[in-house]
């Protein structure tokens, strides 16, 4: 994930600084640049920094990474999205319908394009979104699934117990 990548960049910088006694800023910058280019070639950084909210799942539909825009949208951390936990961001009244559509997408190859609500409890708002997912295939079948959201409408959450209990 992006935190791991940034940590690695910092580690490379510190190692170069230590190895060269602080005399080679150019080596430090060069090694860091090479590492960032490696990530760009893998499309890792592009995924994490994309301005479109995204999540990525394995061929079984289990989420294994989300980008910063998805985390901002849902209020969930990447760790709280792993597996099927990403569905916890979906409004309780929409969850069964979205889950069924997701299962049909995974097992019957039906398109996944659903409108539903996401509840961001951190920012106390409900977001009306259109979620889409597509399977990216390799020569062995489905390799991974990438889902994106388009925010249709945002509403402030009522701050009373009835709304909070709905979640």
JSON list of C-alpha atoms in Angstrom, two decimals, residues 2-162:
[
{"chain": "A", "resi": 2, "resn": "UNK", "atom": "CA", "xyz": [0.99, 3.64, -0.22]},
{"chain": "A", "resi": 3, "resn": "UNK", "atom": "CA", "xyz": [2.20, 3.73, 3.38]},
{"chain": "A", "resi": 4, "resn": "UNK", "atom": "CA", "xyz": [4.57, 0.85, 2.65]},
{"chain": "A", "resi": 5, "resn": "UNK", "atom": "CA", "xyz": [5.83, 2.59, -0.49]},
{"chain": "A", "resi": 6, "resn": "UNK", "atom": "CA", "xyz": [6.48, 5.86, 1.33]},
{"chain": "A", "resi": 7, "resn": "UNK", "atom": "CA", "xyz": [8.21, 3.99, 4.14]},
{"chain": "A", "resi": 8, "resn": "UNK", "atom": "CA", "xyz": [10.46, 2.27, 1.58]},
{"chain": "A", "resi": 9, "resn": "UNK", "atom": "CA", "xyz": [11.27, 5.62, -0.05]},
{"chain": "A", "resi": 10, "resn": "UNK", "atom": "CA", "xyz": [12.26, 7.02, 3.34]},
{"chain": "A", "resi": 11, "resn": "UNK", "atom": "CA", "xyz": [14.34, 3.93, 4.10]},
{"chain": "A", "resi": 12, "resn": "UNK", "atom": "CA", "xyz": [16.22, 4.23, 0.79]},
{"chain": "A", "resi": 13, "resn": "UNK", "atom": "CA", "xyz": [16.90, 7.90, 1.49]},
{"chain": "A", "resi": 14, "resn": "UNK", "atom": "CA", "xyz": [18.21, 7.18, 4.99]},
{"chain": "A", "resi": 15, "resn": "UNK", "atom": "CA", "xyz": [20.40, 4.29, 3.78]},
{"chain": "A", "resi": 16, "resn": "UNK", "atom": "CA", "xyz": [21.94, 6.44, 1.05]},
{"chain": "A", "resi": 17, "resn": "UNK", "atom": "CA", "xyz": [22.53, 9.27, 3.49]},
{"chain": "A", "resi": 18, "resn": "UNK", "atom": "CA", "xyz": [24.22, 6.93, 6.00]},
{"chain": "A", "resi": 19, "resn": "UNK", "atom": "CA", "xyz": [26.27, 5.08, 3.38]},
{"chain": "A", "resi": 20, "resn": "UNK", "atom": "CA", "xyz": [27.60, 8.27, 1.83]},
{"chain": "A", "resi": 21, "resn": "UNK", "atom": "CA", "xyz": [28.03, 10.20, 5.07]},
{"chain": "A", "resi": 22, "resn": "UNK", "atom": "CA", "xyz": [25.62, 12.83, 3.94]},
{"chain": "A", "resi": 23, "resn": "UNK", "atom": "CA", "xyz": [27.88, 13.81, 1.07]},
{"chain": "A", "resi": 24, "resn": "UNK", "atom": "CA", "xyz": [25.79, 12.48, -1.78]},
{"chain": "A", "resi": 25, "resn": "UNK", "atom": "CA", "xyz": [22.40, 14.08, -2.02]},
{"chain": "A", "resi": 26, "resn": "UNK", "atom": "CA", "xyz": [22.40, 13.14, -5.70]},
{"chain": "A", "resi": 27, "resn": "UNK", "atom": "CA", "xyz": [22.71, 9.40, -4.88]},
{"chain": "A", "resi": 28, "resn": "UNK", "atom": "CA", "xyz": [19.85, 9.74, -2.41]},
{"chain": "A", "resi": 29, "resn": "UNK", "atom": "CA", "xyz": [17.63, 11.43, -4.98]},
{"chain": "A", "resi": 30, "resn": "UNK", "atom": "CA", "xyz": [18.64, 9.00, -7.74]},
{"chain": "A", "resi": 31, "resn": "UNK", "atom": "CA", "xyz": [17.84, 5.86, -5.68]},
{"chain": "A", "resi": 32, "resn": "UNK", "atom": "CA", "xyz": [14.52, 7.35, -4.57]},
{"chain": "A", "resi": 33, "resn": "UNK", "atom": "CA", "xyz": [13.68, 8.29, -8.16]},
{"chain": "A", "resi": 34, "resn": "UNK", "atom": "CA", "xyz": [14.48, 4.74, -9.35]},
{"chain": "A", "resi": 35, "resn": "UNK", "atom": "CA", "xyz": [12.21, 3.25, -6.69]},
{"chain": "A", "resi": 36, "resn": "UNK", "atom": "CA", "xyz": [9.32, 5.60, -7.51]},
{"chain": "A", "resi": 37, "resn": "UNK", "atom": "CA", "xyz": [9.70, 4.73, -11.22]},
{"chain": "A", "resi": 38, "resn": "UNK", "atom": "CA", "xyz": [9.54, 1.03, -10.34]},
{"chain": "A", "resi": 39, "resn": "UNK", "atom": "CA", "xyz": [6.24, 1.66, -8.55]},
{"chain": "A", "resi": 40, "resn": "UNK", "atom": "CA", "xyz": [4.93, 3.70, -11.46]},
{"chain": "A", "resi": 41, "resn": "UNK", "atom": "CA", "xyz": [5.78, 0.87, -13.85]},
{"chain": "A", "resi": 42, "resn": "UNK", "atom": "CA", "xyz": [3.75, -1.47, -11.63]},
{"chain": "A", "resi": 43, "resn": "UNK", "atom": "CA", "xyz": [0.92, 1.06, -11.65]},
{"chain": "A", "resi": 44, "resn": "UNK", "atom": "CA", "xyz": [0.90, 0.88, -7.83]},
{"chain": "A", "resi": 45, "resn": "UNK", "atom": "CA", "xyz": [1.30, 4.59, -7.19]},
{"chain": "A", "resi": 46, "resn": "UNK", "atom": "CA", "xyz": [-1.23, 5.45, -9.90]},
{"chain": "A", "resi": 47, "resn": "UNK", "atom": "CA", "xyz": [-3.80, 3.25, -8.16]},
{"chain": "A", "resi": 48, "resn": "UNK", "atom": "CA", "xyz": [-3.25, 4.83, -4.75]},
{"chain": "A", "resi": 49, "resn": "UNK", "atom": "CA", "xyz": [-3.06, 8.43, -5.97]},
{"chain": "A", "resi": 50, "resn": "UNK", "atom": "CA", "xyz": [-5.90, 8.28, -8.50]},
{"chain": "A", "resi": 51, "resn": "UNK", "atom": "CA", "xyz": [-8.52, 10.95, -7.84]},
{"chain": "A", "resi": 52, "resn": "UNK", "atom": "CA", "xyz": [-11.27, 8.40, -8.58]},
{"chain": "A", "resi": 53, "resn": "UNK", "atom": "CA", "xyz": [-12.31, 6.38, -5.49]},
{"chain": "A", "resi": 54, "resn": "UNK", "atom": "CA", "xyz": [-11.15, 2.81, -6.15]},
{"chain": "A", "resi": 55, "resn": "UNK", "atom": "CA", "xyz": [-10.88, -0.56, -4.50]},
{"chain": "A", "resi": 56, "resn": "UNK", "atom": "CA", "xyz": [-9.29, -3.72, -5.82]},
{"chain": "A", "resi": 57, "resn": "UNK", "atom": "CA", "xyz": [-10.42, -7.27, -5.13]},
{"chain": "A", "resi": 58, "resn": "UNK", "atom": "CA", "xyz": [-9.15, -10.72, -5.95]},
{"chain": "A", "resi": 59, "resn": "UNK", "atom": "CA", "xyz": [-11.09, -13.09, -8.20]},
{"chain": "A", "resi": 60, "resn": "UNK", "atom": "CA", "xyz": [-13.21, -14.18, -5.22]},
{"chain": "A", "resi": 61, "resn": "UNK", "atom": "CA", "xyz": [-14.36, -10.62, -4.62]},
{"chain": "A", "resi": 62, "resn": "UNK", "atom": "CA", "xyz": [-12.27, -10.07, -1.48]},
{"chain": "A", "resi": 63, "resn": "UNK", "atom": "CA", "xyz": [-10.91, -6.55, -1.24]},
{"chain": "A", "resi": 64, "resn": "UNK", "atom": "CA", "xyz": [-7.16, -6.29, -0.75]},
{"chain": "A", "resi": 65, "resn": "UNK", "atom": "CA", "xyz": [-6.52, -2.58, -1.32]},
{"chain": "A", "resi": 66, "resn": "UNK", "atom": "CA", "xyz": [-8.27, 0.77, -1.56]},
{"chain": "A", "resi": 67, "resn": "UNK", "atom": "CA", "xyz": [-6.96, 4.16, -2.57]},
{"chain": "A", "resi": 68, "resn": "UNK", "atom": "CA", "xyz": [-6.93, 7.38, -0.54]},
{"chain": "A", "resi": 69, "resn": "UNK", "atom": "CA", "xyz": [-9.99, 8.78, -2.32]},
{"chain": "A", "resi": 70, "resn": "UNK", "atom": "CA", "xyz": [-12.02, 5.68, -1.40]},
{"chain": "A", "resi": 71, "resn": "UNK", "atom": "CA", "xyz": [-10.86, 6.03, 2.23]},
{"chain": "A", "resi": 72, "resn": "UNK", "atom": "CA", "xyz": [-11.92, 9.70, 2.21]},
{"chain": "A", "resi": 73, "resn": "UNK", "atom": "CA", "xyz": [-15.28, 8.81, 0.68]},
{"chain": "A", "resi": 74, "resn": "UNK", "atom": "CA", "xyz": [-16.13, 6.02, 3.12]},
{"chain": "A", "resi": 75, "resn": "UNK", "atom": "CA", "xyz": [-14.26, 7.06, 6.26]},
{"chain": "A", "resi": 76, "resn": "UNK", "atom": "CA", "xyz": [-12.82, 3.52, 6.49]},
{"chain": "A", "resi": 77, "resn": "UNK", "atom": "CA", "xyz": [-9.14, 2.70, 6.65]},
{"chain": "A", "resi": 78, "resn": "UNK", "atom": "CA", "xyz": [-7.61, 0.22, 4.23]},
{"chain": "A", "resi": 79, "resn": "UNK", "atom": "CA", "xyz": [-7.44, -2.39, 7.03]},
{"chain": "A", "resi": 80, "resn": "UNK", "atom": "CA", "xyz": [-11.16, -1.91, 7.69]},
{"chain": "A", "resi": 81, "resn": "UNK", "atom": "CA", "xyz": [-11.94, -2.60, 4.02]},
{"chain": "A", "resi": 82, "resn": "UNK", "atom": "CA", "xyz": [-10.09, -5.91, 3.62]},
{"chain": "A", "resi": 83, "resn": "UNK", "atom": "CA", "xyz": [-12.10, -8.95, 2.56]},
{"chain": "A", "resi": 84, "resn": "UNK", "atom": "CA", "xyz": [-15.81, -8.12, 2.57]},
{"chain": "A", "resi": 85, "resn": "UNK", "atom": "CA", "xyz": [-15.47, -5.45, 5.23]},
{"chain": "A", "resi": 86, "resn": "UNK", "atom": "CA", "xyz": [-15.72, -2.75, 2.54]},
{"chain": "A", "resi": 87, "resn": "UNK", "atom": "CA", "xyz": [-19.45, -3.46, 2.47]},
{"chain": "A", "resi": 88, "resn": "UNK", "atom": "CA", "xyz": [-19.76, -2.05, 6.00]},
{"chain": "A", "resi": 89, "resn": "UNK", "atom": "CA", "xyz": [-19.61, 1.42, 4.40]},
{"chain": "A", "resi": 90, "resn": "UNK", "atom": "CA", "xyz": [-22.83, 0.70, 2.51]},
{"chain": "A", "resi": 91, "resn": "UNK", "atom": "CA", "xyz": [-26.01, 2.00, 4.11]},
{"chain": "A", "resi": 92, "resn": "UNK", "atom": "CA", "xyz": [-27.72, -0.79, 6.04]},
{"chain": "A", "resi": 93, "resn": "UNK", "atom": "CA", "xyz": [-30.91, -0.44, 3.96]},
{"chain": "A", "resi": 94, "resn": "UNK", "atom": "CA", "xyz": [-28.97, -0.91, 0.70]},
{"chain": "A", "resi": 95, "resn": "UNK", "atom": "CA", "xyz": [-26.51, -3.57, 1.83]},
{"chain": "A", "resi": 96, "resn": "UNK", "atom": "CA", "xyz": [-28.50, -6.73, 0.93]},
{"chain": "A", "resi": 97, "resn": "UNK", "atom": "CA", "xyz": [-29.34, -5.46, -2.54]},
{"chain": "A", "resi": 98, "resn": "UNK", "atom": "CA", "xyz": [-25.72, -4.47, -3.22]},
{"chain": "A", "resi": 99, "resn": "UNK", "atom": "CA", "xyz": [-24.43, -7.75, -1.79]},
{"chain": "A", "resi": 100, "resn": "UNK", "atom": "CA", "xyz": [-26.76, -9.73, -4.10]},
{"chain": "A", "resi": 101, "resn": "UNK", "atom": "CA", "xyz": [-25.67, -7.67, -7.11]},
{"chain": "A", "resi": 102, "resn": "UNK", "atom": "CA", "xyz": [-22.03, -8.25, -6.13]},
{"chain": "A", "resi": 103, "resn": "UNK", "atom": "CA", "xyz": [-22.58, -12.01, -5.87]},
{"chain": "A", "resi": 104, "resn": "UNK", "atom": "CA", "xyz": [-24.28, -12.02, -9.29]},
{"chain": "A", "resi": 105, "resn": "UNK", "atom": "CA", "xyz": [-21.31, -10.13, -10.70]},
{"chain": "A", "resi": 106, "resn": "UNK", "atom": "CA", "xyz": [-18.82, -12.60, -9.21]},
{"chain": "A", "resi": 107, "resn": "UNK", "atom": "CA", "xyz": [-20.58, -15.86, -9.98]},
{"chain": "A", "resi": 108, "resn": "UNK", "atom": "CA", "xyz": [-22.77, -15.15, -12.98]},
{"chain": "A", "resi": 109, "resn": "UNK", "atom": "CA", "xyz": [-20.71, -12.43, -14.69]},
{"chain": "A", "resi": 110, "resn": "UNK", "atom": "CA", "xyz": [-23.62, -9.99, -14.57]},
{"chain": "A", "resi": 111, "resn": "UNK", "atom": "CA", "xyz": [-22.50, -6.36, -14.82]},
{"chain": "A", "resi": 112, "resn": "UNK", "atom": "CA", "xyz": [-22.02, -4.60, -11.50]},
{"chain": "A", "resi": 113, "resn": "UNK", "atom": "CA", "xyz": [-23.38, -1.08, -11.68]},
{"chain": "A", "resi": 114, "resn": "UNK", "atom": "CA", "xyz": [-25.49, -0.14, -8.70]},
{"chain": "A", "resi": 115, "resn": "UNK", "atom": "CA", "xyz": [-26.70, 3.09, -7.14]},
{"chain": "A", "resi": 116, "resn": "UNK", "atom": "CA", "xyz": [-26.68, 3.06, -3.36]},
{"chain": "A", "resi": 117, "resn": "UNK", "atom": "CA", "xyz": [-25.76, 5.04, -0.28]},
{"chain": "A", "resi": 118, "resn": "UNK", "atom": "CA", "xyz": [-22.46, 5.08, 1.55]},
{"chain": "A", "resi": 119, "resn": "UNK", "atom": "CA", "xyz": [-22.41, 6.22, 5.16]},
{"chain": "A", "resi": 120, "resn": "UNK", "atom": "CA", "xyz": [-19.30, 8.10, 6.21]},
{"chain": "A", "resi": 121, "resn": "UNK", "atom": "CA", "xyz": [-19.59, 8.13, 10.00]},
{"chain": "A", "resi": 122, "resn": "UNK", "atom": "CA", "xyz": [-16.36, 10.10, 10.38]},
{"chain": "A", "resi": 123, "resn": "UNK", "atom": "CA", "xyz": [-17.80, 13.10, 8.52]},
{"chain": "A", "resi": 124, "resn": "UNK", "atom": "CA", "xyz": [-21.43, 12.41, 9.46]},
{"chain": "A", "resi": 125, "resn": "UNK", "atom": "CA", "xyz": [-22.74, 12.28, 5.93]},
{"chain": "A", "resi": 126, "resn": "UNK", "atom": "CA", "xyz": [-24.55, 9.98, 3.55]},
{"chain": "A", "resi": 127, "resn": "UNK", "atom": "CA", "xyz": [-23.26, 9.84, 0.00]},
{"chain": "A", "resi": 128, "resn": "UNK", "atom": "CA", "xyz": [-25.43, 8.68, -2.87]},
{"chain": "A", "resi": 129, "resn": "UNK", "atom": "CA", "xyz": [-23.07, 6.89, -5.25]},
{"chain": "A", "resi": 130, "resn": "UNK", "atom": "CA", "xyz": [-23.02, 4.77, -8.33]},
{"chain": "A", "resi": 131, "resn": "UNK", "atom": "CA", "xyz": [-20.65, 1.86, -7.85]},
{"chain": "A", "resi": 132, "resn": "UNK", "atom": "CA", "xyz": [-19.16, 0.02, -10.79]},
{"chain": "A", "resi": 133, "resn": "UNK", "atom": "CA", "xyz": [-16.85, -2.96, -10.97]},
{"chain": "A", "resi": 134, "resn": "UNK", "atom": "CA", "xyz": [-15.11, -4.67, -13.81]},
{"chain": "A", "resi": 135, "resn": "UNK", "atom": "CA", "xyz": [-13.10, -7.83, -13.96]},
{"chain": "A", "resi": 136, "resn": "UNK", "atom": "CA", "xyz": [-9.63, -7.65, -15.43]},
{"chain": "A", "resi": 137, "resn": "UNK", "atom": "CA", "xyz": [-8.75, -10.98, -16.98]},
{"chain": "A", "resi": 138, "resn": "UNK", "atom": "CA", "xyz": [-5.48, -12.67, -17.66]},
{"chain": "A", "resi": 139, "resn": "UNK", "atom": "CA", "xyz": [-4.80, -15.91, -19.55]},
{"chain": "A", "resi": 140, "resn": "UNK", "atom": "CA", "xyz": [-5.89, -17.96, -16.51]},
{"chain": "A", "resi": 141, "resn": "UNK", "atom": "CA", "xyz": [-9.23, -16.20, -16.03]},
{"chain": "A", "resi": 142, "resn": "UNK", "atom": "CA", "xyz": [-10.20, -13.33, -13.76]},
{"chain": "A", "resi": 143, "resn": "UNK", "atom": "CA", "xyz": [-7.15, -11.85, -12.10]},
{"chain": "A", "resi": 144, "resn": "UNK", "atom": "CA", "xyz": [-8.67, -9.01, -10.14]},
{"chain": "A", "resi": 145, "resn": "UNK", "atom": "CA", "xyz": [-11.64, -6.73, -9.88]},
{"chain": "A", "resi": 146, "resn": "UNK", "atom": "CA", "xyz": [-11.48, -2.97, -9.78]},
{"chain": "A", "resi": 147, "resn": "UNK", "atom": "CA", "xyz": [-14.41, -1.01, -8.43]},
{"chain": "A", "resi": 148, "resn": "UNK", "atom": "CA", "xyz": [-15.00, 2.72, -8.63]},
{"chain": "A", "resi": 149, "resn": "UNK", "atom": "CA", "xyz": [-17.57, 5.16, -7.33]},
{"chain": "A", "resi": 150, "resn": "UNK", "atom": "CA", "xyz": [-19.18, 8.24, -8.74]},
{"chain": "A", "resi": 151, "resn": "UNK", "atom": "CA", "xyz": [-20.73, 10.48, -6.10]},
{"chain": "A", "resi": 152, "resn": "UNK", "atom": "CA", "xyz": [-24.22, 11.45, -7.15]},
{"chain": "A", "resi": 153, "resn": "UNK", "atom": "CA", "xyz": [-25.36, 13.43, -4.10]},
{"chain": "A", "resi": 154, "resn": "UNK", "atom": "CA", "xyz": [-24.23, 14.20, -0.56]},
{"chain": "A", "resi": 155, "resn": "UNK", "atom": "CA", "xyz": [-26.56, 14.78, 2.37]},
{"chain": "A", "resi": 156, "resn": "UNK", "atom": "CA", "xyz": [-25.71, 15.76, 5.92]},
{"chain": "A", "resi": 157, "resn": "UNK", "atom": "CA", "xyz": [-26.49, 13.06, 8.42]},
{"chain": "A", "resi": 158, "resn": "UNK", "atom": "CA", "xyz": [-29.06, 13.92, 11.10]},
{"chain": "A", "resi": 159, "resn": "UNK", "atom": "CA", "xyz": [-27.27, 13.90, 14.43]},
{"chain": "A", "resi": 160, "resn": "UNK", "atom": "CA", "xyz": [-29.93, 12.05, 16.41]},
{"chain": "A", "resi": 161, "resn": "UNK", "atom": "CA", "xyz": [-29.93, 8.55, 17.90]},
{"chain": "A", "resi": 162, "resn": "UNK", "atom": "CA", "xyz": [-32.37, 7.08, 15.38]}
]
